[in-house]
Amino acid sequence: MNRWKVAFILLATLVVVVIVSIVFLLTRPVPGTPTPTASKLPEGSHLQVQTTSDDFENIANRLISSSMKGSKIPVKMYINEEDVILSGTLPVFDMDLPIVMTFEPTIEEGNLLLKQKTVEVGMLDIPPATALKLLKDSVDLPSWMVIQPKEEQIYLNLTEMDIPLSDGLEGNVQAKEFNLKENRIILDVVIPKK
């Protein structure tokens, strides 16, 4: 057999294997991720803070940035009148795919549960669970951001976060109200007793 025919057959086989592998990775079943148990906040002084969605967006992005310890921030949070939006890029096969995910926020035991509504990954039409799995596998997010691909949600474990305050103090936070339509977010900040 001609060596060019052999080379062509090997190349065609390689292309088919790569395509099948990509399809398999994008369509395989996603294992479930358990929801963390909400931590009981320590005893201390409580301070209720009422904020707007713009301020909460700024705080969340700063906390994500500080939790990533100087590495490139792969996601950014935006908040509109109804939804929480995560936007960023996913590194896939030496390419950066833009990803935009829209979530409906609810409060669960002082923590924020983001139920996925829509997802856009470049020009690809992939299921939401697969997009969350890609995000979970390719991005090293802070420990308090728990991605649950099978449940199509992200659990923000606010009660596990240590919020830096002034003079070396750290506090904990829990959500009391998250009403985006009225632009009203109420957080309970706890400053532990010494």
Coordinates of N, CA and C in Angstrom, one line a residue:
M1 N 0.8 -1.2 0.0 CA 0.0 0.0 0.0 C 0.9 1.2 0.0
N2 N 0.5 2.2 -0.7 CA 1.2 3.5 -0.8 C 1.3 4.2 0.6
R3 N 2.5 4.7 0.9 CA 2.7 5.3 2.2 C 1.8 6.6 2.4
W4 N 1.4 7.3 1.3 CA 0.5 8.4 1.5 C -0.9 7.9 1.9
K5 N -1.3 6.8 1.4 CA -2.6 6.2 1.8 C -2.6 5.9 3.2
V6 N -1.5 5.3 3.7 CA -1.4 4.9 5.1 C -1.4 6.2 6.0
A7 N -0.7 7.2 5.5 CA -0.7 8.4 6.3 C -2.1 9.1 6.4
F8 N -2.8 9.1 5.2 CA -4.1 9.6 5.2 C -5.1 8.9 6.1
I9 N -5.0 7.5 6.1 CA -5.9 6.7 6.9 C -5.6 7.0 8.4
L10 N -4.3 7.1 8.8 CA -3.9 7.4 10.2 C -4.4 8.8 10.6
L11 N -4.3 9.7 9.7 CA -4.7 11.1 10.0 C -6.3 11.1 10.2
A12 N -7.0 10.5 9.3 CA -8.4 10.4 9.3 C -8.9 9.7 10.6
T13 N -8.2 8.7 11.0 CA -8.5 8.0 12.2 C -8.3 8.9 13.4
L14 N -7.2 9.6 13.4 CA -6.9 10.5 14.5 C -8.0 11.6 14.7
V15 N -8.4 12.1 13.5 CA -9.5 13.2 13.6 C -10.8 12.6 14.1
V16 N -11.2 11.4 13.7 CA -12.4 10.8 14.2 C -12.3 10.5 15.7
V17 N -11.2 10.0 16.1 CA -11.0 9.8 17.6 C -11.1 11.1 18.4
V18 N -10.5 12.1 17.9 CA -10.6 13.4 18.6 C -12.0 13.9 18.7
I19 N -12.7 13.8 17.6 CA -14.1 14.3 17.5 C -15.0 13.5 18.4
V20 N -14.8 12.1 18.4 CA -15.6 11.3 19.3 C -15.3 11.6 20.8
S21 N -14.0 11.8 21.1 CA -13.6 12.1 22.4 C -14.3 13.4 22.9
I22 N -14.3 14.4 22.1 CA -14.9 15.7 22.5 C -16.4 15.5 22.7
V23 N -17.1 14.8 21.8 CA -18.5 14.6 22.0 C -18.8 13.8 23.2
F24 N -17.9 12.8 23.5 CA -18.1 12.0 24.8 C -17.9 12.9 26.0
L25 N -16.9 13.7 26.0 CA -16.7 14.6 27.2 C -17.8 15.6 27.4
L26 N -18.4 16.1 26.3 CA -19.5 17.0 26.4 C -20.8 16.4 26.8
T27 N -21.0 15.1 26.5 CA -22.3 14.5 26.7 C -22.3 13.4 27.8
R28 N -21.2 13.2 28.5 CA -21.2 12.1 29.5 C -22.0 12.6 30.7
P29 N -22.6 11.6 31.5 CA -23.4 12.0 32.7 C -22.5 12.7 33.7
V30 N -23.1 13.6 34.4 CA -22.4 14.4 35.4 C -22.8 13.9 36.8
P31 N -21.7 13.6 37.6 CA -22.1 13.1 39.0 C -22.6 14.2 39.8
G32 N -23.4 13.9 40.8 CA -23.9 14.9 41.7 C -22.9 15.4 42.7
T33 N -23.1 16.6 43.2 CA -22.2 17.2 44.2 C -23.1 17.6 45.4
P34 N -22.8 17.0 46.6 CA -23.7 17.3 47.7 C -23.6 18.8 48.1
T35 N -24.7 19.3 48.6 CA -24.8 20.7 49.1 C -24.2 20.7 50.5
P36 N -23.2 21.6 50.7 CA -22.6 21.7 52.0 C -23.6 22.0 53.1
T37 N -23.4 21.6 54.3 CA -24.2 22.0 55.4 C -23.9 23.4 55.8
A38 N -24.9 24.2 56.1 CA -24.7 25.5 56.5 C -24.1 25.6 57.9
S39 N -23.0 26.4 58.0 CA -22.3 26.5 59.3 C -23.1 27.4 60.2
K40 N -23.0 27.1 61.5 CA -23.6 28.0 62.5 C -22.6 29.1 62.7
L41 N -23.1 30.3 62.6 CA -22.2 31.4 62.8 C -21.8 31.5 64.3
P42 N -20.5 32.0 64.5 CA -20.1 32.1 65.9 C -20.8 33.2 66.6
E43 N -20.8 33.1 67.9 CA -21.4 34.1 68.8 C -20.6 35.4 68.6
G44 N -21.4 36.5 68.6 CA -20.7 37.8 68.5 C -21.7 38.9 68.3
S45 N -21.2 40.0 67.9 CA -22.0 41.2 67.6 C -22.5 41.1 66.2
H46 N -23.8 41.3 66.0 CA -24.5 41.3 64.7 C -24.6 42.7 64.2
L47 N -24.4 42.8 62.9 CA -24.5 44.1 62.2 C -25.3 43.8 60.9
Q48 N -26.5 44.4 60.8 CA -27.2 44.2 59.6 C -26.9 45.3 58.6
V49 N -26.6 44.9 57.4 CA -26.1 45.8 56.3 C -27.1 45.7 55.2
Q50 N -27.7 46.8 54.8 CA -28.6 46.9 53.6 C -27.7 47.4 52.5
T51 N -27.8 46.8 51.4 CA -27.0 47.2 50.3 C -27.7 47.1 49.0
T52 N -27.2 47.6 47.9 CA -27.8 47.5 46.6 C -27.1 46.4 45.8
S53 N -27.7 46.0 44.7 CA -27.2 45.0 43.8 C -25.8 45.4 43.3
D54 N -25.6 46.7 43.0 CA -24.3 47.2 42.5 C -23.2 47.0 43.5
D55 N -23.6 47.4 44.8 CA -22.6 47.2 45.8 C -22.3 45.7 46.1
F56 N -23.3 44.9 46.1 CA -23.1 43.5 46.3 C -22.2 42.9 45.2
E57 N -22.5 43.3 44.0 CA -21.7 42.8 42.9 C -20.2 43.2 43.1
N58 N -20.0 44.4 43.5 CA -18.6 44.9 43.7 C -17.9 44.1 44.9
I59 N -18.7 43.9 45.9 CA -18.1 43.1 47.1 C -17.8 41.7 46.7
A60 N -18.8 41.0 46.0 CA -18.6 39.6 45.5 C -17.4 39.5 44.6
N61 N -17.2 40.4 43.7 CA -16.1 40.3 42.8 C -14.8 40.5 43.5
R62 N -14.8 41.4 44.5 CA -13.5 41.6 45.3 C -13.2 40.4 46.1
L63 N -14.2 39.7 46.7 CA -14.0 38.5 47.5 C -13.5 37.4 46.6
I64 N -14.1 37.3 45.4 CA -13.6 36.2 44.5 C -12.2 36.5 44.1
S65 N -11.9 37.7 43.9 CA -10.5 38.1 43.5 C -9.5 37.8 44.6
S66 N -9.9 38.2 45.9 CA -9.0 37.9 47.0 C -8.8 36.4 47.3
S67 N -9.9 35.7 47.1 CA -9.8 34.2 47.3 C -9.0 33.5 46.3
M68 N -8.9 34.1 45.1 CA -8.1 33.5 44.1 C -6.6 33.7 44.2
K69 N -6.2 34.5 45.2 CA -4.8 34.8 45.6 C -4.0 35.2 44.4
G70 N -4.5 36.2 43.7 CA -3.7 36.9 42.7 C -3.7 36.2 41.3
S71 N -4.3 35.0 41.2 CA -4.3 34.3 39.9 C -5.4 35.0 39.0
K72 N -5.3 34.7 37.7 CA -6.2 35.3 36.8 C -7.7 35.0 37.2
I73 N -8.5 36.0 37.3 CA -9.9 35.8 37.7 C -10.7 35.3 36.5
P74 N -11.1 34.0 36.5 CA -11.8 33.4 35.4 C -13.3 33.8 35.3
V75 N -13.9 34.3 36.3 CA -15.3 34.6 36.3 C -15.5 36.0 36.9
K76 N -16.5 36.7 36.5 CA -16.9 37.9 37.1 C -18.5 37.9 37.3
M77 N -18.9 38.4 38.4 CA -20.3 38.4 38.7 C -21.0 39.7 38.3
Y78 N -22.1 39.7 37.7 CA -22.9 40.8 37.4 C -24.3 40.6 37.9
I79 N -25.0 41.6 38.3 CA -26.4 41.5 38.8 C -27.3 42.5 38.1
N80 N -28.4 42.0 37.6 CA -29.3 42.9 37.0 C -30.6 42.9 37.8
E81 N -31.7 43.3 37.3 CA -33.0 43.5 38.0 C -33.6 42.1 38.5
E82 N -33.2 41.0 37.8 CA -33.8 39.7 38.1 C -32.8 38.6 38.4
D83 N -31.6 38.7 37.8 CA -30.7 37.5 37.8 C -29.3 37.9 38.3
V84 N -28.6 36.8 38.6 CA -27.2 36.9 38.9 C -26.5 36.3 37.6
I85 N -25.5 37.0 37.1 CA -24.9 36.5 35.9 C -23.4 36.3 36.1
L86 N -22.9 35.1 35.7 CA -21.5 34.9 35.8 C -21.0 34.9 34.4
S87 N -19.9 35.6 34.2 CA -19.3 35.7 32.8 C -17.8 35.5 32.9
G88 N -17.3 34.8 31.9 CA -15.8 34.6 31.9 C -15.4 33.8 30.7
T89 N -14.3 33.1 30.8 CA -13.8 32.3 29.7 C -13.4 31.0 30.2
L90 N -13.6 29.9 29.4 CA -13.2 28.6 29.7 C -12.1 28.2 28.8
P91 N -10.9 27.7 29.4 CA -9.9 27.2 28.5 C -10.2 25.8 28.0
V92 N -10.4 25.6 26.7 CA -10.7 24.3 26.1 C -9.8 24.1 24.9
F93 N -8.9 23.1 25.0 CA -8.0 22.8 23.9 C -7.2 24.0 23.4
D94 N -6.5 24.7 24.2 CA -5.8 25.9 23.9 C -6.6 27.1 23.3
M95 N -7.9 27.1 23.6 CA -8.8 28.2 23.1 C -9.5 28.7 24.4
D96 N -9.8 29.9 24.4 CA -10.7 30.5 25.4 C -12.1 30.7 24.9
L97 N -13.0 29.9 25.4 CA -14.4 30.1 25.0 C -15.1 31.0 25.9
P98 N -15.8 32.1 25.4 CA -16.6 32.9 26.3 C -17.8 32.2 26.9
I99 N -18.0 32.4 28.1 CA -19.2 31.7 28.8 C -20.0 32.7 29.6
V100 N -21.3 32.7 29.4 CA -22.2 33.6 30.2 C -23.3 32.7 30.7
M101 N -23.5 32.7 32.0 CA -24.5 31.9 32.7 C -25.4 32.8 33.5
T102 N -26.7 32.6 33.4 CA -27.7 33.4 34.1 C -28.3 32.5 35.2
F103 N -28.4 33.0 36.4 CA -28.9 32.3 37.6 C -30.1 33.0 38.3
E104 N -31.0 32.3 38.9 CA -32.0 32.8 39.7 C -31.6 32.6 41.2
P105 N -31.4 33.7 41.9 CA -30.9 33.6 43.3 C -32.0 33.3 44.3
T106 N -31.7 32.5 45.3 CA -32.6 32.3 46.4 C -31.7 32.1 47.7
I107 N -32.3 32.4 48.8 CA -31.6 32.2 50.1 C -31.9 30.8 50.7
E108 N -30.9 30.1 51.1 CA -31.1 28.9 51.8 C -30.2 28.8 53.0
E109 N -30.8 28.9 54.2 CA -30.1 28.9 55.5 C -29.0 29.9 55.6
G110 N -29.2 31.1 55.1 CA -28.3 32.2 55.2 C -27.3 32.2 54.0
N111 N -27.3 31.2 53.2 CA -26.4 31.1 52.0 C -27.2 31.4 50.7
L112 N -26.4 31.6 49.7 CA -27.1 32.0 48.4 C -27.0 30.8 47.4
L113 N -28.2 30.4 47.0 CA -28.3 29.3 46.0 C -28.6 29.9 44.6
L114 N -27.8 29.7 43.7 CA -28.0 30.2 42.3 C -28.4 29.1 41.4
K115 N -29.7 29.1 41.0 CA -30.3 28.1 40.1 C -30.1 28.5 38.7
Q116 N -29.5 27.7 37.8 CA -29.2 28.1 36.5 C -30.4 28.2 35.6
K117 N -30.5 29.3 34.9 CA -31.6 29.6 34.0 C -31.1 29.4 32.5
T118 N -30.0 30.1 32.1 CA -29.5 30.0 30.8 C -28.0 29.9 30.8
V119 N -27.5 29.4 29.7 CA -26.0 29.3 29.5 C -25.7 29.5 28.0
E120 N -24.6 30.2 27.8 CA -24.1 30.4 26.5 C -22.6 30.2 26.5
V121 N -22.1 29.2 25.7 CA -20.7 28.9 25.7 C -20.2 29.1 24.2
G122 N -19.7 30.3 23.9 CA -19.4 30.6 22.6 C -20.5 30.4 21.6
M123 N -20.3 29.7 20.6 CA -21.3 29.4 19.6 C -21.9 27.9 19.8
L124 N -21.4 27.3 20.9 CA -21.8 25.9 21.1 C -23.1 25.8 21.8
D125 N -23.9 24.8 21.5 CA -25.1 24.6 22.1 C -25.0 23.3 23.0
I126 N -24.6 23.6 24.3 CA -24.4 22.5 25.2 C -25.3 22.6 26.4
P127 N -25.6 21.4 27.0 CA -26.5 21.4 28.1 C -25.9 22.2 29.3
P128 N -26.8 22.8 30.1 CA -26.3 23.6 31.3 C -25.5 22.8 32.3
A129 N -25.8 21.5 32.5 CA -25.0 20.7 33.4 C -23.6 20.5 32.9
T130 N -23.5 20.4 31.6 CA -22.2 20.2 31.0 C -21.3 21.5 31.1
A131 N -22.0 22.6 30.9 CA -21.3 23.9 31.0 C -20.8 24.1 32.5
L132 N -21.6 23.7 33.5 CA -21.1 23.8 34.8 C -20.0 22.9 35.1
K133 N -20.1 21.7 34.6 CA -19.0 20.7 34.8 C -17.7 21.2 34.2
L134 N -17.8 21.8 33.0 CA -16.6 22.3 32.4 C -16.0 23.4 33.2
L135 N -16.9 24.3 33.8 CA -16.4 25.4 34.7 C -15.8 24.8 35.9
K136 N -16.4 23.8 36.5 CA -15.9 23.1 37.7 C -14.6 22.5 37.5
D137 N -14.4 21.8 36.3 CA -13.2 21.1 36.1 C -12.0 22.0 35.6
S138 N -12.3 23.1 35.0 CA -11.2 23.9 34.4 C -10.9 25.2 35.2
V139 N -11.7 25.5 36.2 CA -11.4 26.8 37.0 C -11.3 26.4 38.4
D140 N -10.3 27.0 39.1 CA -10.1 26.8 40.5 C -10.7 27.9 41.3
L141 N -12.0 27.7 41.6 CA -12.8 28.7 42.3 C -12.6 28.7 43.8
P142 N -12.9 29.7 44.5 CA -12.8 29.7 46.0 C -13.6 28.5 46.6
S143 N -13.2 28.0 47.8 CA -13.9 26.9 48.4 C -15.3 27.2 48.8
W144 N -15.7 28.4 48.9 CA -17.1 28.8 49.3 C -18.0 28.8 48.1
M145 N -17.5 28.7 46.9 CA -18.3 28.6 45.7 C -18.4 27.1 45.3
V146 N -19.5 26.5 45.5 CA -19.6 25.1 45.3 C -20.5 24.9 44.0
I147 N -19.8 24.4 43.0 CA -20.5 24.2 41.7 C -21.2 22.8 41.7
Q148 N -22.5 22.7 41.4 CA -23.2 21.5 41.4 C -23.8 21.2 40.0
P149 N -23.0 20.6 39.1 CA -23.4 20.5 37.7 C -24.7 19.7 37.6
K150 N -24.8 18.6 38.3 CA -26.0 17.7 38.1 C -27.3 18.4 38.5
E151 N -27.2 19.2 39.5 CA -28.4 20.0 40.1 C -28.5 21.3 39.3
E152 N -27.6 21.6 38.4 CA -27.6 22.9 37.6 C -27.7 24.1 38.5
Q153 N -26.8 24.2 39.5 CA -26.8 25.3 40.4 C -25.4 25.5 41.0
I154 N -25.2 26.7 41.5 CA -24.0 27.1 42.3 C -24.4 27.5 43.7
Y155 N -23.8 26.9 44.7 CA -24.1 27.2 46.1 C -23.0 28.1 46.6
L156 N -23.4 29.3 47.0 CA -22.4 30.3 47.6 C -22.5 30.1 49.1
N157 N -21.6 29.4 49.7 CA -21.6 29.1 51.1 C -21.1 30.4 51.9
L158 N -21.9 31.4 52.0 CA -21.6 32.6 52.6 C -21.1 32.5 54.1
T159 N -21.8 31.5 54.8 CA -21.5 31.4 56.2 C -20.0 30.8 56.4
E160 N -19.4 30.3 55.4 CA -18.0 29.8 55.5 C -17.0 30.8 55.1
M161 N -17.4 32.0 54.6 CA -16.5 33.0 54.2 C -16.0 33.8 55.4
D162 N -14.7 34.1 55.4 CA -14.2 35.1 56.4 C -14.1 36.4 55.7
I163 N -14.8 37.4 56.2 CA -14.8 38.7 55.6 C -13.8 39.6 56.4
P164 N -12.8 40.1 55.6 CA -11.9 41.0 56.3 C -12.5 42.3 56.7
L165 N -12.4 42.7 57.9 CA -12.9 44.0 58.4 C -11.7 44.9 58.7
S166 N -11.9 45.9 59.4 CA -10.7 46.8 59.7 C -9.9 46.3 60.9
D167 N -8.7 46.7 61.0 CA -7.8 46.4 62.1 C -7.6 44.9 62.3
G168 N -7.5 44.2 61.2 CA -7.2 42.7 61.4 C -8.4 41.9 61.8
L169 N -9.5 42.5 62.0 CA -10.7 41.8 62.4 C -11.3 41.0 61.2
E170 N -11.9 39.8 61.4 CA -12.6 39.1 60.4 C -14.0 38.8 60.9
G171 N -14.9 38.8 60.0 CA -16.3 38.5 60.4 C -16.9 37.5 59.5
N172 N -18.1 37.1 59.8 CA -18.8 36.1 59.0 C -20.1 36.8 58.5
V173 N -20.7 36.2 57.4 CA -21.8 36.9 56.9 C -22.9 35.8 56.5
Q174 N -24.1 36.2 56.5 CA -25.2 35.4 56.0 C -26.2 36.3 55.4
A175 N -26.9 35.8 54.4 CA -27.9 36.6 53.7 C -29.2 36.5 54.4
K176 N -29.9 37.6 54.5 CA -31.2 37.7 55.1 C -32.3 38.0 54.1
E177 N -32.0 38.8 53.1 CA -32.9 39.1 52.1 C -32.1 39.4 50.8
F178 N -32.6 38.9 49.6 CA -32.0 39.1 48.4 C -33.0 39.4 47.3
N179 N -33.5 40.6 47.3 CA -34.6 41.0 46.5 C -34.1 42.0 45.4
L180 N -33.9 41.4 44.2 CA -33.2 42.2 43.1 C -34.2 43.1 42.5
K181 N -35.5 42.8 42.4 CA -36.5 43.6 41.8 C -36.6 45.0 42.6
E182 N -36.5 44.9 43.9 CA -36.5 46.1 44.7 C -35.2 46.7 45.0
N183 N -34.1 46.1 44.4 CA -32.7 46.5 44.6 C -32.4 46.5 46.1
R184 N -32.8 45.5 46.9 CA -32.6 45.5 48.3 C -32.0 44.1 48.7
I185 N -30.8 44.2 49.2 CA -30.1 43.1 49.7 C -29.7 43.3 51.2
I186 N -30.1 42.4 52.1 CA -29.8 42.6 53.5 C -28.8 41.4 53.9
L187 N -27.7 41.8 54.5 CA -26.7 40.8 55.0 C -26.6 41.0 56.5
D188 N -26.4 39.9 57.2 CA -26.1 39.9 58.6 C -24.6 39.6 58.8
V189 N -23.8 40.6 59.2 CA -22.4 40.4 59.4 C -22.2 40.2 60.9
V190 N -21.5 39.1 61.3 CA -21.2 38.7 62.6 C -19.8 38.9 63.0
I191 N -19.5 39.7 64.0 CA -18.1 39.9 64.4 C -17.9 39.1 65.7
P192 N -17.1 38.0 65.6 CA -17.0 37.0 66.7 C -16.5 37.7 67.9
K193 N -16.9 37.1 69.1 CA -16.3 37.5 70.4 C -14.9 37.0 70.5
K194 N -14.1 37.7 71.2 CA -12.7 37.2 71.4 C -12.6 36.2 72.4

